[in-house]
Amino acid sequence: MAYDTAAAPPGTGRRDNPSTATVVATELARHRRGFIPWYHLLAPVIITVPLFLGALGSSEAQAGQTFEVFRNVTLEFWGVLVPMTAGLAAALSVRADQDAWRLLLSYGVPRGRYFVGKVAALGVLGFVSSTVLLVMLSLGAVLSGRFPEAMGTVVAAVYLPWLVGLSMTALAVLVATVWGMGPSIGVGVAGLLCGALVSDKDFWFAVPFAWPMRVVLPLAGIGPNGVPLPEDSPVTDPSAIPLALVLAAALTVALLVIGRMHMSRKEI
């Protein structure tokens, strides 16, 4: 009886050509334990609990504006935390994969999928973190007796920074892949500083690190320092939001293309 020795073992095609969804699911499975998932789950809780307690003791609380103070300060912190989280998570995730990549890059799997999968997986964790923040803000509204009427644009103010911040995740993963952990954390620090110092300036659109914070300002009606803005302030112009979304989408696509190219040429 003759055997076809050239025939591939069962499942080889699937193993060497997994879908992007499979790669993302594998990345998420690998992040079930360790610092990164716990950070994404607990960071919103850690920042909101003391901020709510502080809001209870504020002078505005006596005027029945406890939730408004809590919401504004929380969203201010969140706007600068999104890029900081992107840099930190990317740095730790890529560093943890250095040994695994020595094996994975030897397979016939299209290498670019590893990069896209990591960005997407960290993006999913960011979405989970944003959802936890929304839950905490909702609890604050309930405890203040202002749910749901005071929620207003809170949902948009929570999720839009995450959506715009995907560009920072892609940038941080690319920097971590090319230059290592330190520069990737530097991306997060730059995002924190630019969110606080540049997001309300006229040239904010030229500084990607400031984009997550910029979409928060008109929705929450606050400046980068958490102080409510006057109604005639140009910072409250909502036209900055679609512009930031378009810029972030374009940058994300460009970074994914560059990242795929880099992974395809990366030496084992």
PDB file of C-alpha atoms in Angstrom:
ATOM      1  CA  MET A   1       0.000   0.000   0.000  1.00  0.00           C
ATOM      2  CA  ALA A   2       1.364   3.395  -0.942  1.00  0.00           C
ATOM      3  CA  TYR A   3       1.333   6.344   1.444  1.00  0.00           C
ATOM      4  CA  ASP A   4       1.405  10.033   0.568  1.00  0.00           C
ATOM      5  CA  THR A   5       4.347  11.150   2.656  1.00  0.00           C
ATOM      6  CA  ALA A   6       3.875  14.738   1.482  1.00  0.00           C
ATOM      7  CA  ALA A   7       0.467  14.981   3.088  1.00  0.00           C
ATOM      8  CA  ALA A   8       0.365  17.372   6.028  1.00  0.00           C
ATOM      9  CA  PRO A   9      -0.730  16.115   9.440  1.00  0.00           C
ATOM     10  CA  PRO A  10      -4.357  16.881  10.383  1.00  0.00           C
ATOM     11  CA  GLY A  11      -4.798  20.420  11.706  1.00  0.00           C
ATOM     12  CA  THR A  12      -1.544  21.754  10.256  1.00  0.00           C
ATOM     13  CA  GLY A  13      -3.356  24.255   8.084  1.00  0.00           C
ATOM     14  CA  ARG A  14      -5.272  25.597  11.065  1.00  0.00           C
ATOM     15  CA  ARG A  15      -2.163  25.694  13.206  1.00  0.00           C
ATOM     16  CA  ASP A  16      -0.096  27.632  10.697  1.00  0.00           C
ATOM     17  CA  ASN A  17      -2.907  29.919   9.576  1.00  0.00           C
ATOM     18  CA  PRO A  18      -4.993  30.812  12.645  1.00  0.00           C
ATOM     19  CA  SER A  19      -7.512  33.618  12.299  1.00  0.00           C
ATOM     20  CA  THR A  20      -6.872  36.975  13.930  1.00  0.00           C
ATOM     21  CA  ALA A  21      -9.749  36.221  16.317  1.00  0.00           C
ATOM     22  CA  THR A  22      -7.954  33.049  17.434  1.00  0.00           C
ATOM     23  CA  VAL A  23      -4.742  34.985  18.059  1.00  0.00           C
ATOM     24  CA  VAL A  24      -6.643  37.622  20.059  1.00  0.00           C
ATOM     25  CA  ALA A  25      -8.399  34.933  22.113  1.00  0.00           C
ATOM     26  CA  THR A  26      -5.036  33.290  22.820  1.00  0.00           C
ATOM     27  CA  GLU A  27      -3.583  36.611  23.956  1.00  0.00           C
ATOM     28  CA  LEU A  28      -6.526  37.180  26.283  1.00  0.00           C
ATOM     29  CA  ALA A  29      -6.181  33.658  27.670  1.00  0.00           C
ATOM     30  CA  ARG A  30      -2.525  34.332  28.445  1.00  0.00           C
ATOM     31  CA  HIS A  31      -3.525  37.522  30.282  1.00  0.00           C
ATOM     32  CA  ARG A  32      -5.975  35.834  32.620  1.00  0.00           C
ATOM     33  CA  ARG A  33      -3.435  35.993  35.426  1.00  0.00           C
ATOM     34  CA  GLY A  34      -0.780  38.412  36.521  1.00  0.00           C
ATOM     35  CA  PHE A  35      -0.531  42.147  36.979  1.00  0.00           C
ATOM     36  CA  ILE A  36      -2.089  43.342  33.705  1.00  0.00           C
ATOM     37  CA  PRO A  37      -5.680  42.032  34.142  1.00  0.00           C
ATOM     38  CA  TRP A  38      -5.797  43.000  37.804  1.00  0.00           C
ATOM     39  CA  TYR A  39      -4.539  46.460  36.960  1.00  0.00           C
ATOM     40  CA  HIS A  40      -7.299  46.969  34.395  1.00  0.00           C
ATOM     41  CA  LEU A  41      -9.940  45.747  36.824  1.00  0.00           C
ATOM     42  CA  LEU A  42      -8.771  47.567  39.937  1.00  0.00           C
ATOM     43  CA  ALA A  43      -7.426  50.867  38.583  1.00  0.00           C
ATOM     44  CA  PRO A  44     -10.920  52.382  38.115  1.00  0.00           C
ATOM     45  CA  VAL A  45     -11.894  51.277  41.618  1.00  0.00           C
ATOM     46  CA  ILE A  46      -8.711  52.621  43.185  1.00  0.00           C
ATOM     47  CA  ILE A  47      -9.137  56.076  41.653  1.00  0.00           C
ATOM     48  CA  THR A  48     -12.895  56.439  42.156  1.00  0.00           C
ATOM     49  CA  VAL A  49     -13.303  55.408  45.810  1.00  0.00           C
ATOM     50  CA  PRO A  50     -11.028  58.109  47.304  1.00  0.00           C
ATOM     51  CA  LEU A  51     -12.316  60.681  44.797  1.00  0.00           C
ATOM     52  CA  PHE A  52     -15.902  60.015  45.852  1.00  0.00           C
ATOM     53  CA  LEU A  53     -14.980  60.313  49.526  1.00  0.00           C
ATOM     54  CA  GLY A  54     -13.207  63.576  48.726  1.00  0.00           C
ATOM     55  CA  ALA A  55     -16.261  64.852  46.878  1.00  0.00           C
ATOM     56  CA  LEU A  56     -18.400  64.186  49.951  1.00  0.00           C
ATOM     57  CA  GLY A  57     -16.256  66.618  51.899  1.00  0.00           C
ATOM     58  CA  SER A  58     -16.156  69.345  49.253  1.00  0.00           C
ATOM     59  CA  SER A  59     -17.928  72.662  49.549  1.00  0.00           C
ATOM     60  CA  GLU A  60     -19.964  71.838  46.437  1.00  0.00           C
ATOM     61  CA  ALA A  61     -21.410  68.824  48.272  1.00  0.00           C
ATOM     62  CA  GLN A  62     -23.315  71.188  50.554  1.00  0.00           C
ATOM     63  CA  ALA A  63     -25.014  72.599  47.458  1.00  0.00           C
ATOM     64  CA  GLY A  64     -26.081  69.129  46.326  1.00  0.00           C
ATOM     65  CA  GLN A  65     -23.375  68.772  43.674  1.00  0.00           C
ATOM     66  CA  THR A  66     -21.498  65.831  45.130  1.00  0.00           C
ATOM     67  CA  PHE A  67     -21.841  63.700  42.026  1.00  0.00           C
ATOM     68  CA  GLU A  68     -20.893  66.523  39.664  1.00  0.00           C
ATOM     69  CA  VAL A  69     -17.631  67.065  41.536  1.00  0.00           C
ATOM     70  CA  PHE A  70     -16.960  63.326  41.694  1.00  0.00           C
ATOM     71  CA  ARG A  71     -17.709  62.891  37.977  1.00  0.00           C
ATOM     72  CA  ASN A  72     -15.548  65.801  36.822  1.00  0.00           C
ATOM     73  CA  VAL A  73     -12.473  64.879  38.834  1.00  0.00           C
ATOM     74  CA  THR A  74     -12.805  61.195  37.926  1.00  0.00           C
ATOM     75  CA  LEU A  75     -13.047  61.923  34.209  1.00  0.00           C
ATOM     76  CA  GLU A  76     -10.039  64.237  34.488  1.00  0.00           C
ATOM     77  CA  PHE A  77      -7.990  61.408  35.986  1.00  0.00           C
ATOM     78  CA  TRP A  78      -9.318  58.968  33.413  1.00  0.00           C
ATOM     79  CA  GLY A  79      -8.330  61.148  30.465  1.00  0.00           C
ATOM     80  CA  VAL A  80      -4.682  61.072  31.462  1.00  0.00           C
ATOM     81  CA  LEU A  81      -4.741  57.485  32.763  1.00  0.00           C
ATOM     82  CA  VAL A  82      -5.817  55.952  29.425  1.00  0.00           C
ATOM     83  CA  PRO A  83      -2.503  56.628  27.592  1.00  0.00           C
ATOM     84  CA  MET A  84      -0.514  55.870  30.744  1.00  0.00           C
ATOM     85  CA  THR A  85      -2.235  52.495  30.988  1.00  0.00           C
ATOM     86  CA  ALA A  86      -1.558  51.826  27.304  1.00  0.00           C
ATOM     87  CA  GLY A  87       2.170  52.383  27.741  1.00  0.00           C
ATOM     88  CA  LEU A  88       2.474  50.322  30.910  1.00  0.00           C
ATOM     89  CA  ALA A  89       0.360  47.394  29.687  1.00  0.00           C
ATOM     90  CA  ALA A  90       2.151  47.235  26.339  1.00  0.00           C
ATOM     91  CA  ALA A  91       5.563  47.310  27.986  1.00  0.00           C
ATOM     92  CA  LEU A  92       4.751  44.465  30.380  1.00  0.00           C
ATOM     93  CA  SER A  93       2.908  42.380  27.795  1.00  0.00           C
ATOM     94  CA  VAL A  94       5.628  42.568  25.140  1.00  0.00           C
ATOM     95  CA  ARG A  95       8.362  41.901  27.686  1.00  0.00           C
ATOM     96  CA  ALA A  96       6.523  38.787  28.882  1.00  0.00           C
ATOM     97  CA  ASP A  97       6.371  37.547  25.283  1.00  0.00           C
ATOM     98  CA  GLN A  98      10.050  37.823  24.414  1.00  0.00           C
ATOM     99  CA  ASP A  99      10.806  34.159  25.158  1.00  0.00           C
ATOM    100  CA  ALA A 100       7.559  32.915  23.637  1.00  0.00           C
ATOM    101  CA  TRP A 101       8.182  34.813  20.417  1.00  0.00           C
ATOM    102  CA  ARG A 102      11.471  32.964  19.909  1.00  0.00           C
ATOM    103  CA  LEU A 103       9.358  29.841  19.435  1.00  0.00           C
ATOM    104  CA  LEU A 104       6.257  31.343  17.829  1.00  0.00           C
ATOM    105  CA  LEU A 105       8.183  33.201  15.136  1.00  0.00           C
ATOM    106  CA  SER A 106       9.623  29.902  13.949  1.00  0.00           C
ATOM    107  CA  TYR A 107       6.170  28.685  12.900  1.00  0.00           C
ATOM    108  CA  GLY A 108       4.584  29.444   9.547  1.00  0.00           C
ATOM    109  CA  VAL A 109       1.940  31.690  11.122  1.00  0.00           C
ATOM    110  CA  PRO A 110       1.791  35.135   9.458  1.00  0.00           C
ATOM    111  CA  ARG A 111       3.834  37.101  11.970  1.00  0.00           C
ATOM    112  CA  GLY A 112       1.861  40.302  11.639  1.00  0.00           C
ATOM    113  CA  ARG A 113      -1.072  38.645  13.373  1.00  0.00           C
ATOM    114  CA  TYR A 114       0.914  38.462  16.585  1.00  0.00           C
ATOM    115  CA  PHE A 115       1.191  42.262  16.589  1.00  0.00           C
ATOM    116  CA  VAL A 116      -2.442  42.894  15.670  1.00  0.00           C
ATOM    117  CA  GLY A 117      -3.580  40.294  18.192  1.00  0.00           C
ATOM    118  CA  LYS A 118      -1.659  41.910  21.028  1.00  0.00           C
ATOM    119  CA  VAL A 119      -3.010  45.386  20.239  1.00  0.00           C
ATOM    120  CA  ALA A 120      -6.552  44.016  20.011  1.00  0.00           C
ATOM    121  CA  ALA A 121      -6.237  42.024  23.247  1.00  0.00           C
ATOM    122  CA  LEU A 122      -4.976  45.039  25.177  1.00  0.00           C
ATOM    123  CA  GLY A 123      -7.802  47.039  23.604  1.00  0.00           C
ATOM    124  CA  VAL A 124     -10.324  44.516  24.965  1.00  0.00           C
ATOM    125  CA  LEU A 125      -8.812  44.840  28.435  1.00  0.00           C
ATOM    126  CA  GLY A 126      -9.075  48.613  28.115  1.00  0.00           C
ATOM    127  CA  PHE A 127     -12.762  48.257  27.250  1.00  0.00           C
ATOM    128  CA  VAL A 128     -13.283  46.119  30.345  1.00  0.00           C
ATOM    129  CA  SER A 129     -11.517  48.741  32.460  1.00  0.00           C
ATOM    130  CA  SER A 130     -13.729  51.483  31.013  1.00  0.00           C
ATOM    131  CA  THR A 131     -16.818  49.426  31.834  1.00  0.00           C
ATOM    132  CA  VAL A 132     -15.675  49.065  35.447  1.00  0.00           C
ATOM    133  CA  LEU A 133     -15.240  52.846  35.582  1.00  0.00           C
ATOM    134  CA  LEU A 134     -18.781  53.335  34.265  1.00  0.00           C
ATOM    135  CA  VAL A 135     -20.100  51.018  36.971  1.00  0.00           C
ATOM    136  CA  MET A 136     -18.234  52.976  39.655  1.00  0.00           C
ATOM    137  CA  LEU A 137     -19.564  56.298  38.347  1.00  0.00           C
ATOM    138  CA  SER A 138     -23.074  54.847  38.296  1.00  0.00           C
ATOM    139  CA  LEU A 139     -22.682  53.726  41.913  1.00  0.00           C
ATOM    140  CA  GLY A 140     -21.537  57.234  42.784  1.00  0.00           C
ATOM    141  CA  ALA A 141     -24.662  58.650  41.141  1.00  0.00           C
ATOM    142  CA  VAL A 142     -26.864  56.195  43.058  1.00  0.00           C
ATOM    143  CA  LEU A 143     -25.232  57.050  46.400  1.00  0.00           C
ATOM    144  CA  SER A 144     -25.623  60.754  45.621  1.00  0.00           C
ATOM    145  CA  GLY A 145     -29.276  60.318  44.697  1.00  0.00           C
ATOM    146  CA  ARG A 146     -28.596  61.558  41.162  1.00  0.00           C
ATOM    147  CA  PHE A 147     -29.065  58.386  39.115  1.00  0.00           C
ATOM    148  CA  PRO A 148     -29.829  58.408  36.252  1.00  0.00           C
ATOM    149  CA  GLU A 149     -30.564  62.078  35.581  1.00  0.00           C
ATOM    150  CA  ALA A 150     -27.015  63.299  36.348  1.00  0.00           C
ATOM    151  CA  MET A 151     -25.304  60.688  34.188  1.00  0.00           C
ATOM    152  CA  GLY A 152     -25.794  62.765  31.032  1.00  0.00           C
ATOM    153  CA  THR A 153     -22.849  62.207  28.722  1.00  0.00           C
ATOM    154  CA  VAL A 154     -20.940  60.021  31.185  1.00  0.00           C
ATOM    155  CA  VAL A 155     -21.132  56.930  28.959  1.00  0.00           C
ATOM    156  CA  ALA A 156     -19.573  58.790  26.038  1.00  0.00           C
ATOM    157  CA  ALA A 157     -16.987  60.427  28.302  1.00  0.00           C
ATOM    158  CA  VAL A 158     -15.926  56.986  29.565  1.00  0.00           C
ATOM    159  CA  TYR A 159     -15.760  55.058  26.299  1.00  0.00           C
ATOM    160  CA  LEU A 160     -14.558  57.687  23.816  1.00  0.00           C
ATOM    161  CA  PRO A 161     -11.141  58.082  25.531  1.00  0.00           C
ATOM    162  CA  TRP A 162     -10.766  54.295  25.290  1.00  0.00           C
ATOM    163  CA  LEU A 163     -11.677  54.346  21.599  1.00  0.00           C
ATOM    164  CA  VAL A 164      -9.290  57.197  20.813  1.00  0.00           C
ATOM    165  CA  GLY A 165      -6.714  55.615  23.126  1.00  0.00           C
ATOM    166  CA  LEU A 166      -6.466  52.530  20.916  1.00  0.00           C
ATOM    167  CA  SER A 167      -4.025  54.560  18.836  1.00  0.00           C
ATOM    168  CA  MET A 168      -1.866  54.955  21.943  1.00  0.00           C
ATOM    169  CA  THR A 169      -2.065  51.209  22.575  1.00  0.00           C
ATOM    170  CA  ALA A 170      -0.886  50.492  19.032  1.00  0.00           C
ATOM    171  CA  LEU A 171       1.915  53.036  19.397  1.00  0.00           C
ATOM    172  CA  ALA A 172       3.017  51.654  22.766  1.00  0.00           C
ATOM    173  CA  VAL A 173       3.045  48.052  21.485  1.00  0.00           C
ATOM    174  CA  LEU A 174       5.082  49.100  18.455  1.00  0.00           C
ATOM    175  CA  VAL A 175       7.569  51.029  20.594  1.00  0.00           C
ATOM    176  CA  ALA A 176       7.857  48.138  23.053  1.00  0.00           C
ATOM    177  CA  THR A 177       8.394  45.659  20.214  1.00  0.00           C
ATOM    178  CA  VAL A 178      11.078  47.762  18.539  1.00  0.00           C
ATOM    179  CA  TRP A 179      12.853  49.462  21.449  1.00  0.00           C
ATOM    180  CA  GLY A 180      11.783  47.700  24.618  1.00  0.00           C
ATOM    181  CA  MET A 181      10.054  48.306  27.916  1.00  0.00           C
ATOM    182  CA  GLY A 182      11.467  51.698  28.936  1.00  0.00           C
ATOM    183  CA  PRO A 183      10.488  53.646  25.802  1.00  0.00           C
ATOM    184  CA  SER A 184       7.024  52.095  25.877  1.00  0.00           C
ATOM    185  CA  ILE A 185       6.462  53.324  29.419  1.00  0.00           C
ATOM    186  CA  GLY A 186       7.740  56.681  28.147  1.00  0.00           C
ATOM    187  CA  VAL A 187       4.818  56.722  25.697  1.00  0.00           C
ATOM    188  CA  GLY A 188       2.478  56.436  28.672  1.00  0.00           C
ATOM    189  CA  VAL A 189       4.226  59.188  30.595  1.00  0.00           C
ATOM    190  CA  ALA A 190       4.092  61.442  27.518  1.00  0.00           C
ATOM    191  CA  GLY A 191       0.372  60.755  27.268  1.00  0.00           C
ATOM    192  CA  LEU A 192      -0.136  61.679  30.911  1.00  0.00           C
ATOM    193  CA  LEU A 193       1.775  64.940  30.579  1.00  0.00           C
ATOM    194  CA  CYS A 194       0.274  65.936  27.241  1.00  0.00           C
ATOM    195  CA  GLY A 195      -3.219  65.180  28.472  1.00  0.00           C
ATOM    196  CA  ALA A 196      -2.713  67.584  31.339  1.00  0.00           C
ATOM    197  CA  LEU A 197      -0.754  70.273  29.495  1.00  0.00           C
ATOM    198  CA  VAL A 198      -1.727  70.194  25.807  1.00  0.00           C
ATOM    199  CA  SER A 199      -5.300  68.893  25.518  1.00  0.00           C
ATOM    200  CA  ASP A 200      -6.870  72.344  25.888  1.00  0.00           C
ATOM    201  CA  LYS A 201      -4.452  74.107  23.538  1.00  0.00           C
ATOM    202  CA  ASP A 202      -5.242  75.139  19.951  1.00  0.00           C
ATOM    203  CA  PHE A 203      -2.656  72.694  18.558  1.00  0.00           C
ATOM    204  CA  TRP A 204      -3.950  69.645  20.450  1.00  0.00           C
ATOM    205  CA  PHE A 205      -4.686  67.816  17.184  1.00  0.00           C
ATOM    206  CA  ALA A 206      -0.965  67.729  16.357  1.00  0.00           C
ATOM    207  CA  VAL A 207      -0.127  65.827  19.565  1.00  0.00           C
ATOM    208  CA  PRO A 208      -1.600  62.283  19.561  1.00  0.00           C
ATOM    209  CA  PHE A 209      -0.797  61.820  23.241  1.00  0.00           C
ATOM    210  CA  ALA A 210      -3.381  64.514  24.081  1.00  0.00           C
ATOM    211  CA  TRP A 211      -6.263  63.040  22.068  1.00  0.00           C
ATOM    212  CA  PRO A 212      -7.824  60.803  24.778  1.00  0.00           C
ATOM    213  CA  MET A 213      -8.055  63.713  27.198  1.00  0.00           C
ATOM    214  CA  ARG A 214      -9.289  66.111  24.499  1.00  0.00           C
ATOM    215  CA  VAL A 215     -12.479  64.135  23.854  1.00  0.00           C
ATOM    216  CA  VAL A 216     -13.319  64.221  27.575  1.00  0.00           C
ATOM    217  CA  LEU A 217     -13.209  68.000  27.968  1.00  0.00           C
ATOM    218  CA  PRO A 218     -16.266  69.050  25.912  1.00  0.00           C
ATOM    219  CA  LEU A 219     -18.345  66.111  27.171  1.00  0.00           C
ATOM    220  CA  ALA A 220     -17.632  66.767  30.843  1.00  0.00           C
ATOM    221  CA  GLY A 221     -17.443  70.545  30.434  1.00  0.00           C
ATOM    222  CA  ILE A 222     -14.166  70.712  32.353  1.00  0.00           C
ATOM    223  CA  GLY A 223     -10.597  71.765  31.766  1.00  0.00           C
ATOM    224  CA  PRO A 224      -7.591  69.470  32.224  1.00  0.00           C
ATOM    225  CA  ASN A 225      -7.446  70.613  35.839  1.00  0.00           C
ATOM    226  CA  GLY A 226     -11.007  69.433  36.505  1.00  0.00           C
ATOM    227  CA  VAL A 227     -12.418  72.952  36.845  1.00  0.00           C
ATOM    228  CA  PRO A 228     -15.743  73.567  35.026  1.00  0.00           C
ATOM    229  CA  LEU A 229     -15.331  75.583  31.823  1.00  0.00           C
ATOM    230  CA  PRO A 230     -17.328  78.699  30.957  1.00  0.00           C
ATOM    231  CA  GLU A 231     -19.998  78.099  28.331  1.00  0.00           C
ATOM    232  CA  ASP A 232     -18.206  80.277  25.766  1.00  0.00           C
ATOM    233  CA  SER A 233     -14.904  78.426  26.105  1.00  0.00           C
ATOM    234  CA  PRO A 234     -13.642  77.052  22.763  1.00  0.00           C
ATOM    235  CA  VAL A 235     -12.614  73.885  24.596  1.00  0.00           C
ATOM    236  CA  THR A 236     -16.299  72.967  24.931  1.00  0.00           C
ATOM    237  CA  ASP A 237     -16.681  72.826  21.141  1.00  0.00           C
ATOM    238  CA  PRO A 238     -17.858  69.242  20.405  1.00  0.00           C
ATOM    239  CA  SER A 239     -16.363  69.349  16.877  1.00  0.00           C
ATOM    240  CA  ALA A 240     -13.077  68.239  18.454  1.00  0.00           C
ATOM    241  CA  ILE A 241     -14.564  64.799  19.135  1.00  0.00           C
ATOM    242  CA  PRO A 242     -15.120  63.594  15.541  1.00  0.00           C
ATOM    243  CA  LEU A 243     -11.783  65.107  14.541  1.00  0.00           C
ATOM    244  CA  ALA A 244     -10.008  63.188  17.317  1.00  0.00           C
ATOM    245  CA  LEU A 245     -11.786  59.975  16.298  1.00  0.00           C
ATOM    246  CA  VAL A 246     -10.758  60.337  12.654  1.00  0.00           C
ATOM    247  CA  LEU A 247      -7.157  61.170  13.560  1.00  0.00           C
ATOM    248  CA  ALA A 248      -6.971  58.262  16.013  1.00  0.00           C
ATOM    249  CA  ALA A 249      -8.439  55.817  13.480  1.00  0.00           C
ATOM    250  CA  ALA A 250      -5.943  56.891  10.812  1.00  0.00           C
ATOM    251  CA  LEU A 251      -3.009  56.647  13.221  1.00  0.00           C
ATOM    252  CA  THR A 252      -4.123  53.247  14.495  1.00  0.00           C
ATOM    253  CA  VAL A 253      -4.364  51.807  10.987  1.00  0.00           C
ATOM    254  CA  ALA A 254      -0.951  53.224  10.070  1.00  0.00           C
ATOM    255  CA  LEU A 255       0.653  51.816  13.222  1.00  0.00           C
ATOM    256  CA  LEU A 256      -0.894  48.386  12.665  1.00  0.00           C
ATOM    257  CA  VAL A 257       0.530  48.307   9.147  1.00  0.00           C
ATOM    258  CA  ILE A 258       3.963  49.362  10.389  1.00  0.00           C
ATOM    259  CA  GLY A 259       3.805  46.859  13.245  1.00  0.00           C
ATOM    260  CA  ARG A 260       2.892  44.005  10.917  1.00  0.00           C
ATOM    261  CA  MET A 261       5.782  44.894   8.626  1.00  0.00           C
ATOM    262  CA  HIS A 262       8.204  45.009  11.556  1.00  0.00           C
ATOM    263  CA  MET A 263       7.073  41.625  12.889  1.00  0.00           C
ATOM    264  CA  SER A 264       7.394  40.095   9.420  1.00  0.00           C
ATOM    265  CA  ARG A 265      11.054  41.142   9.331  1.00  0.00           C
ATOM    266  CA  LYS A 266      11.859  40.479  12.973  1.00  0.00           C
ATOM    267  CA  GLU A 267      14.718  38.075  13.536  1.00  0.00           C
ATOM    268  CA  ILE A 268      14.248  35.117  15.839  1.00  0.00           C
TER     269      ILE A 268
END
